[in-house]
Amino acid sequence: MIKPMCALAWCVSSITSPALAASENGQEPSLEPTVRQLENATPKRVLFVGNSYLYYNDSLHNHVKRIAEEIGPFGPGEYQYKSATISGSRLSHHDVDGLLEPGRLGIDEPFELVILQGGSREVLTPCARAEFHAKAIELNRRIRATGAEVALYMIHAYVEPHALYDPGMFDKIQRSYMPAGNEIGALVVPVGLAFERAYRARPEVPLHETFDGTHPNMFGTYLAACVVYQSIYGQSVVGIEYDYFGEVPEETAKFLRRIADETVREFFGRDQP
């Protein structure tokens, strides 16, 4: 009985944000981003923190880096990207202080941007959402103390055949990431929103691994990388040549790049460059 009581106490004590409390009481949280671009729109040193959603398919950070090396703002060899992932992890599982220590990951200078990706189960219940929200606030404070900016990687929803598939899951994702991102002044990267848009436009193009309905397949990772790149650096991915060395068919790559571009522009209200 001790563990459930502790969990309940944590849940109650961690709903301290007016925005989160309103959301959990049935009031509509703002789904509009407060932060629409980074203060430093050209970060070279970027840390990705998350779980298998990031490390599947040759790791998301590698794809984002290759896009950045192709179209800027800097050239090949000028970016220092690192990815720290733990299987099945939540935000609370990461030793962020250790990861941020200069030189710890082979980068002597502090990171300029840290992208946080929460666990998929962190959005499923009010208690889990409260824990996610409180941990985002805590990690934001620690990260910004090093001089880095913070971004939240909005995850995608489960699809069938996942055992916990729920058509309403993406609403829970938005109600988790938007209040947290707006409260801490973080850029929310609308990856999950892009997945929803892509499935509405072309449901026959799979973005998930068919065996579990949770992890991204190569197309899903490609779409996510395009969304992350354009959200961070502001340059459209529509005309890029990168297709993971021919692994993403040309027609599919064009579709996913268009979805990423439309999602980012609409979400942030950005004009054409």
mmCIF file of C-alpha atoms in Angstrom:
data_model
loop_
_atom_site.group_PDB
_atom_site.id
_atom_site.type_symbol
_atom_site.label_atom_id
_atom_site.label_comp_id
_atom_site.label_asym_id
_atom_site.label_seq_id
_atom_site.Cartn_x
_atom_site.Cartn_y
_atom_site.Cartn_z
ATOM 1 C CA MET A 1 0.000 0.000 0.000
ATOM 2 C CA ILE A 2 2.919 2.356 0.490
ATOM 3 C CA LYS A 3 3.753 2.760 -3.172
ATOM 4 C CA PRO A 4 0.185 3.632 -4.337
ATOM 5 C CA MET A 5 -0.183 6.133 -1.484
ATOM 6 C CA CYS A 6 3.108 7.750 -2.394
ATOM 7 C CA ALA A 7 2.046 7.897 -6.040
ATOM 8 C CA LEU A 8 -1.238 9.539 -5.063
ATOM 9 C CA ALA A 9 0.552 12.067 -2.871
ATOM 10 C CA TRP A 10 2.952 12.854 -5.715
ATOM 11 C CA CYS A 11 0.065 13.294 -8.135
ATOM 12 C CA VAL A 12 -1.817 15.665 -5.861
ATOM 13 C CA SER A 13 1.214 17.680 -4.848
ATOM 14 C CA SER A 14 2.577 18.082 -8.368
ATOM 15 C CA ILE A 15 -0.525 19.667 -9.940
ATOM 16 C CA THR A 16 0.604 23.168 -9.010
ATOM 17 C CA SER A 17 0.351 24.795 -12.416
ATOM 18 C CA PRO A 18 -2.854 26.762 -13.099
ATOM 19 C CA ALA A 19 -2.727 25.692 -16.754
ATOM 20 C CA LEU A 20 -2.357 22.002 -15.895
ATOM 21 C CA ALA A 21 -5.008 22.142 -13.174
ATOM 22 C CA ALA A 22 -7.445 23.780 -15.601
ATOM 23 C CA SER A 23 -6.744 21.099 -18.177
ATOM 24 C CA GLU A 24 -7.355 18.274 -15.722
ATOM 25 C CA ASN A 25 -10.587 19.950 -14.554
ATOM 26 C CA GLY A 26 -12.027 19.827 -18.050
ATOM 27 C CA GLN A 27 -11.182 23.354 -19.104
ATOM 28 C CA GLU A 28 -9.590 23.729 -22.496
ATOM 29 C CA PRO A 29 -5.823 24.336 -22.280
ATOM 30 C CA SER A 30 -4.227 26.560 -24.866
ATOM 31 C CA LEU A 31 -3.019 24.494 -27.793
ATOM 32 C CA GLU A 32 -1.323 27.521 -29.319
ATOM 33 C CA PRO A 33 2.435 27.734 -28.753
ATOM 34 C CA THR A 34 3.717 30.676 -26.748
ATOM 35 C CA VAL A 35 7.253 30.195 -28.077
ATOM 36 C CA ARG A 36 7.317 30.252 -31.863
ATOM 37 C CA GLN A 37 11.053 30.211 -32.456
ATOM 38 C CA LEU A 38 14.254 29.773 -30.501
ATOM 39 C CA GLU A 39 16.177 32.786 -29.256
ATOM 40 C CA ASN A 40 19.224 31.183 -30.854
ATOM 41 C CA ALA A 41 17.906 30.017 -34.221
ATOM 42 C CA THR A 42 21.258 28.490 -35.231
ATOM 43 C CA PRO A 43 22.339 26.090 -32.469
ATOM 44 C CA LYS A 44 25.363 23.931 -33.248
ATOM 45 C CA ARG A 45 25.493 21.961 -30.011
ATOM 46 C CA VAL A 46 22.234 20.057 -29.471
ATOM 47 C CA LEU A 47 21.397 17.305 -26.982
ATOM 48 C CA PHE A 48 18.456 14.946 -27.609
ATOM 49 C CA VAL A 49 17.110 13.238 -24.461
ATOM 50 C CA GLY A 50 14.483 10.509 -24.710
ATOM 51 C CA ASN A 51 13.877 6.841 -25.396
ATOM 52 C CA SER A 52 13.405 4.401 -28.270
ATOM 53 C CA TYR A 53 11.216 6.870 -30.159
ATOM 54 C CA LEU A 54 14.494 8.717 -30.784
ATOM 55 C CA TYR A 55 16.973 5.866 -31.219
ATOM 56 C CA TYR A 56 14.959 3.712 -33.640
ATOM 57 C CA ASN A 57 16.038 3.744 -37.316
ATOM 58 C CA ASP A 58 19.632 4.993 -36.941
ATOM 59 C CA SER A 59 18.678 7.597 -34.298
ATOM 60 C CA LEU A 60 16.720 10.743 -34.967
ATOM 61 C CA HIS A 61 19.633 13.069 -34.224
ATOM 62 C CA ASN A 62 21.634 11.616 -37.103
ATOM 63 C CA HIS A 63 18.847 12.368 -39.574
ATOM 64 C CA VAL A 64 18.368 15.925 -38.313
ATOM 65 C CA LYS A 65 22.113 16.480 -38.517
ATOM 66 C CA ARG A 66 22.296 15.240 -42.108
ATOM 67 C CA ILE A 67 19.486 17.605 -43.121
ATOM 68 C CA ALA A 68 21.281 20.474 -41.390
ATOM 69 C CA GLU A 69 24.543 19.604 -43.097
ATOM 70 C CA GLU A 70 22.785 19.682 -46.464
ATOM 71 C CA ILE A 71 20.937 23.002 -46.232
ATOM 72 C CA GLY A 72 22.480 24.863 -43.301
ATOM 73 C CA PRO A 73 22.824 27.012 -41.391
ATOM 74 C CA PHE A 74 26.276 25.407 -41.105
ATOM 75 C CA GLY A 75 28.219 22.899 -43.140
ATOM 76 C CA PRO A 76 29.319 19.294 -42.615
ATOM 77 C CA GLY A 77 31.415 18.740 -39.507
ATOM 78 C CA GLU A 78 30.276 21.928 -37.767
ATOM 79 C CA TYR A 79 27.440 20.455 -35.699
ATOM 80 C CA GLN A 80 27.863 18.687 -32.379
ATOM 81 C CA TYR A 81 24.757 16.607 -31.777
ATOM 82 C CA LYS A 82 24.421 14.025 -29.009
ATOM 83 C CA SER A 83 21.580 11.665 -28.160
ATOM 84 C CA ALA A 84 21.039 10.195 -24.689
ATOM 85 C CA THR A 85 18.294 7.580 -24.643
ATOM 86 C CA ILE A 86 17.023 4.948 -22.212
ATOM 87 C CA SER A 87 14.603 2.250 -23.305
ATOM 88 C CA GLY A 88 11.080 2.938 -22.086
ATOM 89 C CA SER A 89 12.207 5.993 -20.169
ATOM 90 C CA ARG A 90 10.238 8.903 -18.762
ATOM 91 C CA LEU A 91 11.693 12.359 -18.196
ATOM 92 C CA SER A 92 12.389 11.439 -14.570
ATOM 93 C CA HIS A 93 14.688 8.572 -15.562
ATOM 94 C CA HIS A 94 17.430 10.758 -17.021
ATOM 95 C CA ASP A 95 20.475 12.110 -15.194
ATOM 96 C CA VAL A 96 20.259 15.422 -16.981
ATOM 97 C CA ASP A 97 22.776 17.135 -14.708
ATOM 98 C CA GLY A 98 25.388 14.560 -15.647
ATOM 99 C CA LEU A 99 24.585 14.812 -19.346
ATOM 100 C CA LEU A 100 24.969 18.589 -19.253
ATOM 101 C CA GLU A 101 28.389 18.524 -17.607
ATOM 102 C CA PRO A 102 30.901 19.976 -20.128
ATOM 103 C CA GLY A 103 33.121 17.255 -21.548
ATOM 104 C CA ARG A 104 30.980 14.417 -20.192
ATOM 105 C CA LEU A 105 29.705 13.478 -23.660
ATOM 106 C CA GLY A 106 32.812 14.499 -25.559
ATOM 107 C CA ILE A 107 31.740 18.099 -26.129
ATOM 108 C CA ASP A 108 33.763 20.655 -24.179
ATOM 109 C CA GLU A 109 31.408 23.615 -24.530
ATOM 110 C CA PRO A 110 27.895 23.678 -23.040
ATOM 111 C CA PHE A 111 24.967 22.595 -25.167
ATOM 112 C CA GLU A 112 22.960 25.380 -26.773
ATOM 113 C CA LEU A 113 19.706 23.420 -27.033
ATOM 114 C CA VAL A 114 18.314 20.413 -25.177
ATOM 115 C CA ILE A 115 15.353 18.561 -26.691
ATOM 116 C CA LEU A 116 13.314 16.549 -24.174
ATOM 117 C CA GLN A 117 11.123 13.641 -25.290
ATOM 118 C CA GLY A 118 8.855 12.149 -22.642
ATOM 119 C CA GLY A 119 7.621 8.585 -22.384
ATOM 120 C CA SER A 120 4.397 7.663 -24.138
ATOM 121 C CA ARG A 121 2.775 6.442 -20.910
ATOM 122 C CA GLU A 122 3.395 9.829 -19.277
ATOM 123 C CA VAL A 123 0.329 11.221 -21.047
ATOM 124 C CA LEU A 124 -2.174 8.471 -20.272
ATOM 125 C CA THR A 125 -3.465 9.463 -16.810
ATOM 126 C CA PRO A 126 -3.892 12.703 -14.835
ATOM 127 C CA CYS A 127 -1.267 11.552 -12.338
ATOM 128 C CA ALA A 128 1.233 10.690 -15.068
ATOM 129 C CA ARG A 129 0.615 14.028 -16.774
ATOM 130 C CA ALA A 130 1.162 15.844 -13.484
ATOM 131 C CA GLU A 131 4.478 14.071 -12.990
ATOM 132 C CA PHE A 132 5.528 14.876 -16.557
ATOM 133 C CA HIS A 133 4.607 18.537 -16.077
ATOM 134 C CA ALA A 134 6.465 18.870 -12.783
ATOM 135 C CA LYS A 135 9.551 17.140 -14.161
ATOM 136 C CA ALA A 136 9.558 19.393 -17.254
ATOM 137 C CA ILE A 137 9.578 22.425 -14.959
ATOM 138 C CA GLU A 138 12.426 20.980 -12.903
ATOM 139 C CA LEU A 139 14.564 19.988 -15.897
ATOM 140 C CA ASN A 140 13.925 23.310 -17.588
ATOM 141 C CA ARG A 141 15.389 25.094 -14.571
ATOM 142 C CA ARG A 142 18.480 22.895 -14.556
ATOM 143 C CA ILE A 143 19.037 23.115 -18.292
ATOM 144 C CA ARG A 144 18.647 26.874 -18.493
ATOM 145 C CA ALA A 145 21.124 27.292 -15.650
ATOM 146 C CA THR A 146 23.775 26.040 -18.098
ATOM 147 C CA GLY A 147 22.782 28.625 -20.724
ATOM 148 C CA ALA A 148 20.924 26.216 -23.015
ATOM 149 C CA GLU A 149 17.410 26.606 -24.372
ATOM 150 C CA VAL A 150 14.793 23.884 -24.014
ATOM 151 C CA ALA A 151 12.482 22.231 -26.533
ATOM 152 C CA LEU A 152 9.825 19.594 -25.909
ATOM 153 C CA TYR A 153 9.477 16.862 -28.525
ATOM 154 C CA MET A 154 5.719 16.280 -28.838
ATOM 155 C CA ILE A 155 5.389 12.528 -29.283
ATOM 156 C CA HIS A 156 3.036 10.661 -31.625
ATOM 157 C CA ALA A 157 0.067 8.562 -30.517
ATOM 158 C CA TYR A 158 -0.273 4.795 -30.509
ATOM 159 C CA VAL A 159 -1.985 3.100 -33.436
ATOM 160 C CA GLU A 160 -3.393 -0.402 -33.761
ATOM 161 C CA PRO A 161 -2.362 -3.113 -32.855
ATOM 162 C CA HIS A 162 -1.011 -1.527 -29.663
ATOM 163 C CA ALA A 163 -2.805 -2.894 -26.603
ATOM 164 C CA LEU A 164 -3.446 0.629 -25.283
ATOM 165 C CA TYR A 165 -4.555 2.103 -28.600
ATOM 166 C CA ASP A 166 -7.035 4.919 -27.981
ATOM 167 C CA PRO A 167 -8.388 7.219 -30.718
ATOM 168 C CA GLY A 168 -8.315 10.032 -28.163
ATOM 169 C CA MET A 169 -4.668 9.620 -27.188
ATOM 170 C CA PHE A 170 -3.380 12.526 -29.235
ATOM 171 C CA ASP A 171 -5.655 14.899 -27.329
ATOM 172 C CA LYS A 172 -3.934 13.708 -24.145
ATOM 173 C CA ILE A 173 -0.556 14.317 -25.752
ATOM 174 C CA GLN A 174 -1.468 17.889 -26.621
ATOM 175 C CA ARG A 175 -2.846 18.452 -23.111
ATOM 176 C CA SER A 176 0.489 17.269 -21.735
ATOM 177 C CA TYR A 177 2.980 19.018 -23.979
ATOM 178 C CA MET A 178 1.315 22.351 -24.693
ATOM 179 C CA PRO A 179 0.669 23.497 -21.086
ATOM 180 C CA ALA A 180 4.132 22.318 -20.036
ATOM 181 C CA GLY A 181 5.906 23.935 -22.979
ATOM 182 C CA ASN A 182 4.060 27.213 -22.624
ATOM 183 C CA GLU A 183 4.650 27.397 -18.880
ATOM 184 C CA ILE A 184 8.397 26.872 -19.114
ATOM 185 C CA GLY A 185 8.846 28.926 -22.274
ATOM 186 C CA ALA A 186 10.034 25.976 -24.345
ATOM 187 C CA LEU A 187 9.702 25.428 -28.060
ATOM 188 C CA VAL A 188 7.216 22.573 -28.567
ATOM 189 C CA VAL A 189 8.235 20.551 -31.624
ATOM 190 C CA PRO A 190 4.970 19.302 -33.212
ATOM 191 C CA VAL A 191 6.048 15.824 -34.285
ATOM 192 C CA GLY A 192 2.851 14.140 -33.083
ATOM 193 C CA LEU A 193 0.779 16.727 -34.900
ATOM 194 C CA ALA A 194 2.611 15.914 -38.127
ATOM 195 C CA PHE A 195 1.867 12.207 -37.667
ATOM 196 C CA GLU A 196 -1.840 13.005 -37.273
ATOM 197 C CA ARG A 197 -1.805 15.187 -40.384
ATOM 198 C CA ALA A 198 0.014 12.591 -42.455
ATOM 199 C CA TYR A 199 -2.392 9.822 -41.500
ATOM 200 C CA ARG A 200 -5.380 12.002 -42.379
ATOM 201 C CA ALA A 201 -3.912 12.817 -45.773
ATOM 202 C CA ARG A 202 -2.615 9.365 -46.674
ATOM 203 C CA PRO A 203 -3.557 6.637 -44.207
ATOM 204 C CA GLU A 204 -1.970 4.027 -46.463
ATOM 205 C CA VAL A 205 1.528 5.420 -45.709
ATOM 206 C CA PRO A 206 2.631 3.706 -42.463
ATOM 207 C CA LEU A 207 4.577 5.744 -39.925
ATOM 208 C CA HIS A 208 4.632 3.127 -37.149
ATOM 209 C CA GLU A 209 6.163 -0.308 -36.886
ATOM 210 C CA THR A 210 3.313 -2.671 -37.737
ATOM 211 C CA PHE A 211 4.294 -5.203 -35.060
ATOM 212 C CA ASP A 212 3.671 -2.906 -32.081
ATOM 213 C CA GLY A 213 1.858 0.273 -33.115
ATOM 214 C CA THR A 214 4.095 2.498 -31.010
ATOM 215 C CA HIS A 215 7.611 2.827 -32.427
ATOM 216 C CA PRO A 216 8.213 4.870 -35.570
ATOM 217 C CA ASN A 217 9.232 3.051 -38.706
ATOM 218 C CA MET A 218 11.700 4.628 -41.116
ATOM 219 C CA PHE A 219 9.017 6.850 -42.651
ATOM 220 C CA GLY A 220 7.964 8.039 -39.196
ATOM 221 C CA THR A 221 11.527 8.846 -38.204
ATOM 222 C CA TYR A 222 12.086 10.689 -41.479
ATOM 223 C CA LEU A 223 8.961 12.782 -40.916
ATOM 224 C CA ALA A 224 9.999 13.497 -37.331
ATOM 225 C CA ALA A 225 13.474 14.587 -38.419
ATOM 226 C CA CYS A 226 12.031 16.996 -40.947
ATOM 227 C CA VAL A 227 9.706 18.488 -38.313
ATOM 228 C CA VAL A 228 12.520 18.843 -35.781
ATOM 229 C CA TYR A 229 14.876 20.464 -38.275
ATOM 230 C CA GLN A 230 12.353 23.013 -39.558
ATOM 231 C CA SER A 231 11.086 23.793 -36.059
ATOM 232 C CA ILE A 232 14.608 24.547 -34.836
ATOM 233 C CA TYR A 233 16.219 26.262 -37.788
ATOM 234 C CA GLY A 234 13.186 27.737 -39.549
ATOM 235 C CA GLN A 235 14.158 26.690 -43.064
ATOM 236 C CA SER A 236 11.743 24.655 -45.161
ATOM 237 C CA VAL A 237 12.569 21.012 -45.792
ATOM 238 C CA VAL A 238 10.449 20.816 -48.960
ATOM 239 C CA GLY A 239 13.360 20.952 -51.383
ATOM 240 C CA ILE A 240 15.947 18.842 -49.595
ATOM 241 C CA GLU A 241 17.563 15.873 -51.305
ATOM 242 C CA TYR A 242 18.186 13.792 -48.176
ATOM 243 C CA ASP A 243 16.287 10.503 -48.302
ATOM 244 C CA TYR A 244 18.407 8.349 -45.980
ATOM 245 C CA PHE A 245 20.621 7.193 -48.811
ATOM 246 C CA GLY A 246 17.713 6.072 -50.957
ATOM 247 C CA GLU A 247 15.880 4.176 -48.199
ATOM 248 C CA VAL A 248 12.860 6.509 -48.343
ATOM 249 C CA PRO A 249 11.273 6.380 -51.833
ATOM 250 C CA GLU A 250 11.220 9.707 -53.642
ATOM 251 C CA GLU A 251 7.447 10.062 -53.806
ATOM 252 C CA THR A 252 7.044 9.187 -50.123
ATOM 253 C CA ALA A 253 9.869 11.510 -49.107
ATOM 254 C CA LYS A 254 8.233 14.405 -50.972
ATOM 255 C CA PHE A 255 4.929 13.722 -49.229
ATOM 256 C CA LEU A 256 6.514 13.571 -45.770
ATOM 257 C CA ARG A 257 8.532 16.735 -46.358
ATOM 258 C CA ARG A 258 5.384 18.561 -47.423
ATOM 259 C CA ILE A 259 3.530 17.371 -44.330
ATOM 260 C CA ALA A 260 6.393 18.497 -42.102
ATOM 261 C CA ASP A 261 6.542 21.899 -43.772
ATOM 262 C CA GLU A 262 2.784 22.479 -43.552
ATOM 263 C CA THR A 263 2.611 21.323 -39.951
ATOM 264 C CA VAL A 264 5.445 23.540 -38.747
ATOM 265 C CA ARG A 265 4.239 26.609 -40.636
ATOM 266 C CA GLU A 266 0.660 26.246 -39.402
ATOM 267 C CA PHE A 267 1.601 25.396 -35.821
ATOM 268 C CA PHE A 268 4.003 28.298 -35.360
ATOM 269 C CA GLY A 269 2.232 30.730 -37.705
ATOM 270 C CA ARG A 270 5.381 31.198 -39.747
ATOM 271 C CA ASP A 271 5.361 32.933 -43.103
ATOM 272 C CA GLN A 272 7.081 31.720 -46.221
ATOM 273 C CA PRO A 273 10.846 32.487 -46.123
#
